[in-house]
Short mmCIF file of C-alpha atoms in Angstrom, two decimals:
data_model
loop_
_atom_site.label_atom_id
_atom_site.label_comp_id
_atom_site.label_asym_id
_atom_site.label_seq_id
_atom_site.Cartn_x
_atom_site.Cartn_y
_atom_site.Cartn_z
CA MET E 1 54.32 70.31 108.97
CA SER E 2 57.51 70.23 110.87
CA ILE E 3 59.70 72.61 111.42
CA MET E 4 62.10 70.45 109.02
CA GLU E 5 59.57 71.23 106.21
CA LYS E 6 60.75 75.08 106.45
CA GLY E 7 63.43 75.47 109.00
CA ILE E 8 67.16 74.78 108.75
CA VAL E 9 67.21 71.38 107.71
CA GLU E 10 65.01 72.41 104.72
CA ASN E 11 66.86 75.30 103.92
CA LEU E 12 70.14 72.85 103.25
CA ILE E 13 67.90 70.47 101.29
CA THR E 14 66.87 73.60 99.19
CA GLU E 15 70.35 74.90 98.50
CA LEU E 16 71.56 71.20 97.80
CA THR E 17 69.37 70.70 94.97
CA LYS E 18 71.03 73.49 93.09
CA LEU E 19 73.63 71.57 92.48
CA PRO E 20 73.63 69.30 89.24
CA GLY E 21 72.19 65.84 89.23
CA ILE E 22 71.15 66.19 92.71
CA GLY E 23 67.48 65.83 92.70
CA ARG E 24 65.24 66.34 96.13
CA LYS E 25 65.88 62.67 97.69
CA THR E 26 69.83 62.63 97.16
CA ALA E 27 69.79 66.33 98.57
CA GLN E 28 67.67 64.74 101.88
CA ARG E 29 69.99 62.01 102.38
CA LEU E 30 73.14 64.34 102.05
CA ALA E 31 71.27 66.94 104.50
CA PHE E 32 70.44 64.20 107.11
CA PHE E 33 74.32 63.08 106.76
CA ILE E 34 75.78 65.98 107.27
CA LEU E 35 73.59 66.54 110.53
CA THR E 36 75.35 63.55 111.64
CA MET E 37 79.10 64.85 110.47
CA SER E 38 81.54 65.86 112.84
CA GLN E 39 81.05 70.01 113.26
CA GLU E 40 84.76 69.92 111.58
CA ASP E 41 84.04 67.85 109.10
CA ALA E 42 80.69 69.80 107.96
CA LYS E 43 82.39 72.76 108.53
CA GLY E 44 85.37 71.98 105.99
CA ILE E 45 83.02 71.63 103.29
CA SER E 46 81.51 74.91 103.91
CA ARG E 47 84.90 76.64 104.13
CA ALA E 48 86.29 74.88 100.71
CA ILE E 49 82.64 76.20 99.10
CA ASN E 50 83.98 79.86 100.27
CA GLU E 51 87.49 79.49 99.59
CA LEU E 52 86.76 78.48 96.10
CA LYS E 53 84.62 80.89 95.46
CA GLU E 54 86.72 83.84 96.88
CA LYS E 55 90.14 82.75 95.93
CA ALA E 56 89.26 81.26 92.28
CA ARG E 57 90.18 83.00 88.96
CA PHE E 58 91.13 82.93 85.58
CA CYS E 59 94.80 82.11 84.76
CA ARG E 60 96.06 85.25 82.63
CA GLU E 61 97.60 82.98 80.27
CA CYS E 62 95.90 79.89 79.69
CA PHE E 63 92.28 80.93 81.31
CA SER E 64 92.71 77.75 83.85
CA ILE E 65 91.42 77.90 87.22
CA THR E 66 94.50 79.27 89.80
CA GLU E 67 94.31 81.20 92.80
CA ASN E 68 97.52 83.07 91.35
CA ASP E 69 98.18 85.70 88.32
CA LEU E 70 99.68 82.51 86.43
CA CYS E 71 98.48 78.92 86.81
CA SER E 72 100.78 76.22 88.04
CA ILE E 73 101.46 74.94 84.79
CA CYS E 74 101.91 78.37 82.98
CA SER E 75 104.40 79.41 85.57
CA ASN E 76 106.20 75.79 85.60
CA ASN E 77 109.24 76.14 83.53
CA SER E 78 109.66 72.28 83.02
CA ARG E 79 106.78 72.23 80.36
CA ASP E 80 106.95 71.70 77.06
CA ARG E 81 106.48 75.75 76.00
CA SER E 82 105.95 74.96 71.84
CA LYS E 83 102.77 72.74 72.51
CA LEU E 84 99.42 73.75 73.50
CA CYS E 85 96.46 71.75 73.77
CA VAL E 86 93.24 73.70 73.79
CA VAL E 87 90.30 72.71 75.90
CA GLU E 88 86.69 73.86 76.40
CA GLU E 89 86.53 73.93 79.91
CA PRO E 90 89.28 73.95 83.17
CA SER E 91 88.38 70.56 84.36
CA ASN E 92 89.24 68.75 81.09
CA ILE E 93 92.83 70.15 81.90
CA LEU E 94 92.57 67.41 85.08
CA VAL E 95 91.41 64.47 82.74
CA ILE E 96 94.23 65.28 80.60
CA GLU E 97 96.96 65.72 83.11
CA ARG E 98 95.87 62.43 84.68
CA THR E 99 96.86 60.54 81.75
CA GLY E 100 100.67 62.12 82.19
CA ILE E 101 101.18 61.85 78.48
CA PHE E 102 100.99 65.84 77.96
CA ASN E 103 103.81 67.95 78.77
CA GLY E 104 103.05 71.01 77.23
CA LEU E 105 100.82 74.36 78.13
CA TYR E 106 96.85 74.43 78.08
CA HIS E 107 94.76 76.85 76.44
CA VAL E 108 90.98 77.02 77.76
CA LEU E 109 88.14 78.38 75.66
CA LEU E 110 85.43 78.51 78.63
CA GLY E 111 83.00 76.95 76.29
CA ALA E 112 82.67 75.68 72.62
CA LEU E 113 81.15 77.41 69.50
CA SER E 114 77.33 77.27 69.52
CA PRO E 115 75.73 80.04 67.64
CA ILE E 116 72.23 79.40 68.17
CA ASP E 117 72.65 79.77 72.06
CA GLY E 118 74.83 83.08 71.28
CA LEU E 119 78.25 81.32 71.63
CA THR E 120 79.78 83.18 68.71
CA PRO E 121 83.84 83.36 68.64
CA ASP E 122 84.19 86.43 70.38
CA LYS E 123 82.66 84.94 73.29
CA LEU E 124 85.14 82.24 73.37
CA LYS E 125 89.26 82.86 74.51
CA ILE E 126 90.11 82.01 70.66
CA ASN E 127 91.55 85.81 70.21
CA GLU E 128 93.63 85.00 72.77
CA LEU E 129 94.86 81.81 71.51
CA VAL E 130 95.64 83.69 67.95
CA GLU E 131 97.61 86.34 70.46
CA ARG E 132 99.60 83.55 72.29
CA VAL E 133 100.23 81.85 68.81
CA LYS E 134 101.60 85.39 67.63
CA LYS E 135 103.62 86.10 70.02
CA ASP E 136 105.10 82.49 71.57
CA SER E 137 107.12 80.09 70.04
CA ILE E 138 104.30 77.35 69.62
CA LYS E 139 104.83 74.68 67.17
CA GLU E 140 101.49 72.75 67.59
CA ILE E 141 98.15 73.26 68.44
CA ILE E 142 96.26 69.94 70.01
CA ILE E 143 92.69 70.77 69.40
CA ALA E 144 91.00 68.41 72.50
CA THR E 145 87.43 69.71 72.18
CA ASN E 146 84.68 67.55 73.02
CA PRO E 147 84.00 64.82 70.31
CA ASN E 148 80.32 66.30 69.32
CA THR E 149 78.91 68.85 66.93
CA LYS E 150 79.86 72.11 68.79
CA GLY E 151 83.45 70.75 70.15
CA GLU E 152 84.03 69.61 66.15
CA MET E 153 82.64 73.15 64.94
CA THR E 154 85.33 74.78 67.35
CA ALA E 155 87.96 72.57 66.16
CA GLN E 156 86.92 73.46 62.32
CA TYR E 157 87.21 77.11 63.54
CA ILE E 158 90.22 77.02 65.22
CA ASN E 159 91.89 75.16 62.46
CA GLU E 160 90.62 77.97 59.79
CA ILE E 161 91.88 81.04 61.86
CA LEU E 162 94.99 79.65 62.15
CA LYS E 163 95.57 78.61 58.80
CA PRO E 164 97.79 82.04 58.31
CA PHE E 165 100.37 81.47 61.31
CA HIS E 166 101.60 78.11 59.64
CA VAL E 167 101.21 76.25 63.32
CA LYS E 168 100.89 72.46 63.22
CA VAL E 169 97.17 71.77 64.09
CA THR E 170 95.96 68.42 65.14
CA ARG E 171 93.14 67.20 66.68
CA ILE E 172 92.99 64.40 69.26
CA ALA E 173 92.01 61.00 67.51
CA TYR E 174 88.79 59.22 67.92
CA GLY E 175 88.43 55.69 68.58
CA LEU E 176 87.13 52.82 70.32
CA PRO E 177 87.46 53.06 74.25
CA ILE E 178 89.91 51.01 75.58
CA GLY E 179 88.41 48.20 77.13
CA GLY E 180 85.40 48.40 75.00
CA ASP E 181 83.98 45.57 72.92
CA ILE E 182 83.46 46.25 69.15
CA GLU E 183 80.36 44.55 69.14
CA PHE E 184 78.92 47.21 71.24
CA ALA E 185 80.76 50.06 69.44
CA ASP E 186 78.30 53.09 67.85
CA GLU E 187 79.07 52.47 64.13
CA VAL E 188 80.03 56.27 63.89
CA THR E 189 82.70 55.33 66.52
CA LEU E 190 83.87 52.44 65.06
CA GLY E 191 83.79 53.95 61.29
CA LYS E 192 86.15 56.95 62.93
CA ALA E 193 88.54 53.84 64.42
CA ILE E 194 88.87 52.61 60.92
CA GLU E 195 89.58 55.79 59.54
CA GLY E 196 91.87 56.62 61.74
CA ARG E 197 93.63 53.16 61.84
CA ARG E 198 98.03 53.38 62.16
CA GLU E 199 100.39 50.83 61.06
CA ILE E 200 101.37 48.31 64.09
CA MET G 1 100.67 69.14 87.91
CA SER G 2 98.33 71.81 88.04
CA ILE G 3 96.99 74.02 90.68
CA MET G 4 93.88 72.19 90.72
CA GLU G 5 95.67 69.08 91.91
CA LYS G 6 96.12 70.58 95.01
CA GLY G 7 94.73 73.84 95.30
CA ILE G 8 90.92 75.42 96.44
CA VAL G 9 89.39 73.06 93.64
CA GLU G 10 91.39 70.28 94.62
CA ASN G 11 90.52 70.78 98.76
CA LEU G 12 86.97 71.08 97.48
CA ILE G 13 86.89 67.74 95.76
CA THR G 14 88.42 66.13 98.77
CA GLU G 15 85.86 67.72 101.02
CA LEU G 16 82.72 66.75 98.80
CA THR G 17 83.91 63.18 98.51
CA LYS G 18 83.16 62.75 102.29
CA LEU G 19 79.62 62.74 101.36
CA PRO G 20 77.23 59.54 100.77
CA GLY G 21 77.44 58.42 97.38
CA ILE G 22 79.81 61.01 96.35
CA GLY G 23 82.52 59.81 94.33
CA ARG G 24 85.41 61.61 92.79
CA LYS G 25 84.03 61.94 89.47
CA THR G 26 80.74 63.49 90.98
CA ALA G 27 82.75 65.64 93.75
CA GLN G 28 84.62 66.81 90.57
CA ARG G 29 81.74 67.88 88.84
CA LEU G 30 79.79 69.61 91.70
CA ALA G 31 83.20 71.75 92.27
CA PHE G 32 83.46 72.70 88.53
CA PHE G 33 79.54 73.49 88.76
CA ILE G 34 80.24 75.57 91.89
CA LEU G 35 82.98 77.45 90.31
CA THR G 36 80.23 78.51 87.69
CA MET G 37 77.65 79.33 90.18
CA SER G 38 76.94 82.94 91.49
CA GLN G 39 78.80 84.20 94.39
CA GLU G 40 75.58 84.05 96.37
CA ASP G 41 74.11 80.58 95.43
CA ALA G 42 77.44 78.77 96.28
CA LYS G 43 77.21 81.28 99.59
CA GLY G 44 74.06 80.25 100.14
CA ILE G 45 75.01 76.58 100.05
CA SER G 46 77.69 77.25 102.83
CA ARG G 47 75.97 79.35 104.99
CA ALA G 48 73.39 76.48 104.93
CA ILE G 49 75.77 74.03 105.93
CA ASN G 50 76.99 76.31 108.66
CA GLU G 51 73.51 76.99 110.04
CA LEU G 52 72.50 73.34 110.08
CA LYS G 53 75.35 72.51 112.47
CA GLU G 54 75.44 75.58 114.50
CA LYS G 55 71.41 75.53 115.12
CA ALA G 56 70.25 71.81 114.80
CA ARG G 57 69.59 69.91 118.19
CA PHE G 58 67.58 67.17 119.42
CA CYS G 59 63.62 68.02 120.37
CA ARG G 60 63.14 67.41 124.17
CA GLU G 61 60.06 65.37 124.02
CA CYS G 62 60.28 63.52 120.68
CA PHE G 63 64.28 63.41 119.51
CA SER G 64 63.67 64.62 116.01
CA ILE G 65 65.64 68.04 114.60
CA THR G 66 64.73 71.14 115.66
CA GLU G 67 66.03 74.85 116.45
CA ASN G 68 64.47 75.19 119.55
CA ASP G 69 63.66 73.19 122.73
CA LEU G 70 60.58 71.58 121.40
CA CYS G 71 60.37 70.89 117.46
CA SER G 72 57.23 72.58 115.88
CA ILE G 73 55.48 68.81 115.91
CA CYS G 74 55.53 68.44 119.47
CA SER G 75 54.79 72.28 119.96
CA ASN G 76 51.61 71.94 118.01
CA ASN G 77 48.70 72.13 119.56
CA SER G 78 45.94 70.63 116.83
CA ARG G 79 48.11 67.76 116.51
CA ASP G 80 46.24 64.18 118.27
CA ARG G 81 48.46 63.90 121.43
CA SER G 82 46.75 60.40 121.78
CA LYS G 83 48.87 58.69 119.09
CA LEU G 84 52.38 58.30 118.71
CA CYS G 85 54.60 57.03 115.72
CA VAL G 86 57.88 55.43 116.17
CA VAL G 87 60.49 55.99 113.59
CA GLU G 88 64.09 55.03 113.55
CA GLU G 89 65.21 58.50 112.10
CA PRO G 90 64.33 62.40 112.22
CA SER G 91 64.52 61.85 108.18
CA ASN G 92 61.65 59.24 108.61
CA ILE G 93 59.57 61.98 110.07
CA LEU G 94 59.53 63.83 106.58
CA VAL G 95 58.76 60.99 104.84
CA ILE G 96 55.41 60.27 106.99
CA GLU G 97 54.55 63.58 107.28
CA ARG G 98 54.24 63.97 103.21
CA THR G 99 51.76 61.42 103.38
CA GLY G 100 49.45 63.30 105.25
CA ILE G 101 47.86 60.35 106.71
CA PHE G 102 49.28 61.11 110.30
CA ASN G 103 47.91 63.39 112.68
CA GLY G 104 49.77 62.26 116.06
CA LEU G 105 53.35 63.01 117.77
CA TYR G 106 56.38 61.07 116.85
CA HIS G 107 58.80 59.39 118.92
CA VAL G 108 62.44 59.29 117.13
CA LEU G 109 64.55 56.22 118.60
CA LEU G 110 67.92 57.34 116.91
CA GLY G 111 68.95 54.17 115.71
CA ALA G 112 67.57 50.61 115.70
CA LEU G 113 68.58 47.99 117.99
CA SER G 114 71.74 46.15 116.83
CA PRO G 115 73.56 44.17 119.57
CA ILE G 116 76.29 43.05 117.17
CA ASP G 117 77.24 46.60 116.56
CA GLY G 118 76.88 47.29 120.46
CA LEU G 119 73.60 49.30 119.70
CA THR G 120 71.51 48.02 122.89
CA PRO G 121 68.12 49.24 123.88
CA ASP G 122 69.94 51.58 125.94
CA LYS G 123 71.73 53.43 123.64
CA LEU G 124 68.25 54.25 121.59
CA LYS G 125 65.48 56.39 122.88
CA ILE G 126 63.37 53.48 124.24
CA ASN G 127 63.38 54.97 128.33
CA GLU G 128 62.24 57.97 126.98
CA LEU G 129 59.60 56.21 124.62
CA VAL G 130 58.42 54.55 128.03
CA GLU G 131 58.39 57.49 130.09
CA ARG G 132 56.41 59.38 127.49
CA VAL G 133 53.80 56.50 127.51
CA LYS G 134 53.67 56.81 131.57
CA LYS G 135 53.31 60.70 131.53
CA ASP G 136 51.33 61.15 128.68
CA SER G 137 47.55 59.94 127.68
CA ILE G 138 49.07 58.10 124.78
CA LYS G 139 46.13 55.12 123.32
CA GLU G 140 48.00 53.98 120.62
CA ILE G 141 52.03 53.42 119.63
CA ILE G 142 52.65 53.09 115.74
CA ILE G 143 55.78 51.50 115.28
CA ALA G 144 57.51 52.43 112.06
CA THR G 145 60.51 51.15 112.17
CA ASN G 146 62.03 49.67 109.02
CA PRO G 147 60.95 46.53 107.61
CA ASN G 148 64.21 44.64 107.69
CA THR G 149 66.05 42.54 110.41
CA LYS G 150 67.07 45.53 113.05
CA GLY G 151 63.49 47.43 112.44
CA GLU G 152 62.02 44.09 113.45
CA MET G 153 63.72 43.53 116.32
CA THR G 154 63.02 47.10 117.59
CA ALA G 155 59.40 46.81 117.00
CA GLN G 156 59.20 43.47 118.92
CA TYR G 157 61.47 44.52 121.79
CA ILE G 158 59.16 48.11 122.31
CA ASN G 159 56.01 45.63 122.02
CA GLU G 160 57.24 43.49 124.64
CA ILE G 161 58.41 46.70 127.19
CA LEU G 162 55.22 48.59 126.60
CA LYS G 163 52.78 45.20 127.58
CA PRO G 164 52.73 46.51 131.50
CA PHE G 165 51.29 50.07 130.27
CA HIS G 166 48.30 48.53 128.48
CA VAL G 167 48.62 50.84 125.44
CA LYS G 168 47.54 49.78 121.95
CA VAL G 169 50.56 49.13 120.24
CA THR G 170 50.41 48.74 116.13
CA ARG G 171 52.87 47.86 113.35
CA ILE G 172 52.96 49.44 109.54
CA ALA G 173 51.68 47.37 107.33
CA TYR G 174 53.77 44.95 104.66
CA GLY G 175 52.45 44.63 101.60
CA LEU G 176 53.16 45.26 97.89
CA PRO G 177 54.11 49.08 96.77
CA ILE G 178 51.33 50.91 94.94
CA GLY G 179 51.95 51.16 91.22
CA GLY G 180 54.18 47.47 91.53
CA ASP G 181 53.67 44.56 89.41
CA ILE G 182 52.46 40.75 91.33
CA GLU G 183 54.97 39.22 88.92
CA PHE G 184 57.80 41.09 90.28
CA ALA G 185 57.21 40.87 93.78
CA ASP G 186 59.82 39.18 96.25
CA GLU G 187 57.98 36.06 97.71
CA VAL G 188 58.63 37.50 100.95
CA THR G 189 56.54 40.63 100.13
CA LEU G 190 53.60 39.02 98.61
CA GLY G 191 53.26 36.57 101.61
CA LYS G 192 53.08 39.10 103.93
CA ALA G 193 50.80 41.05 101.21
CA ILE G 194 48.52 38.01 101.61
CA GLU G 195 48.93 37.69 105.51
CA GLY G 196 47.89 41.27 105.90
CA ARG G 197 44.62 41.18 103.74
CA ARG G 198 41.51 42.55 104.11
CA GLU G 199 38.23 42.87 103.26
CA ILE G 200 36.97 45.36 100.46
#
């Protein structure tokens, strides 16, 4: 047994395997790479982890991640406050922002409905969404939950619960991914793409 | 632009992409996972990185990684001091130890010869290997450098330089990987496997 089997290298390997998609072999490769990194680069990683854990909190309005009370989107006056995009996780905001197509505000549910896992409506930020609809002048709610069973169920539920408020509720489109090939599309996606066809 | 585009989340994502095999998407997934980890688990990772960088050093004898002056293999009196396994990197020791087949000591070269990259013999721990052969009662040197051009060149070079010392120098065997299929073996490996055949 080498010192590496129980010492500082092994300790880092064990810690790294707690991350998703990082098995023992990858963790080992990462740990030995970290050994060869400059002191500064390695400390940069550990400092970034600590900072994230110390400073990250949920935005008071939309439940995205922020260092402040309000996130930079909620506190940005140039955003269109009449549109609210509802997502499951804060990370989804990053992806949507990168499209450059949406200029409204967000609302993070912090999950999707999954009664079997105990994820009932009260566990998600759905009441908070209703409160925003009540007090803010929102004209459209775009539901961008995932295109799977849980995301669908969540979208349907939100649509139902928002009915009394006469706000327009839309769902992001299903269809073929750009650059995809019809031949390789699964039939459910292709069916949805045909259903959702538009005039050109 | 969200706070996430330049704040603490983005900072961790950038730091993580410095690691090998971690692209932006993986780094993003890891960062958001770290957000959801317990404070304790997340700090565990950053602490392990810091400890590794602060405490790791090379063993005075074999150049493996250790927290002490001598690594636990070199300071273990139950190891067979007449056999020395020469490897390129400290991480190779882990893999060989896991086989449970070798009970001797190691010698880490900290690289392989590659004159084109400026990796000449003086850049590796080859002189230190010769010193160990001179002063210790070593009977066999097992060269376990990688089975590629650099590793081969290094093995040949060490074999040449150790000739005057009349120590037995061996090279780990080439052959088919266990569980492999002859049909899918490349012809070089198969040729080596036939050359290295043994009586059964």
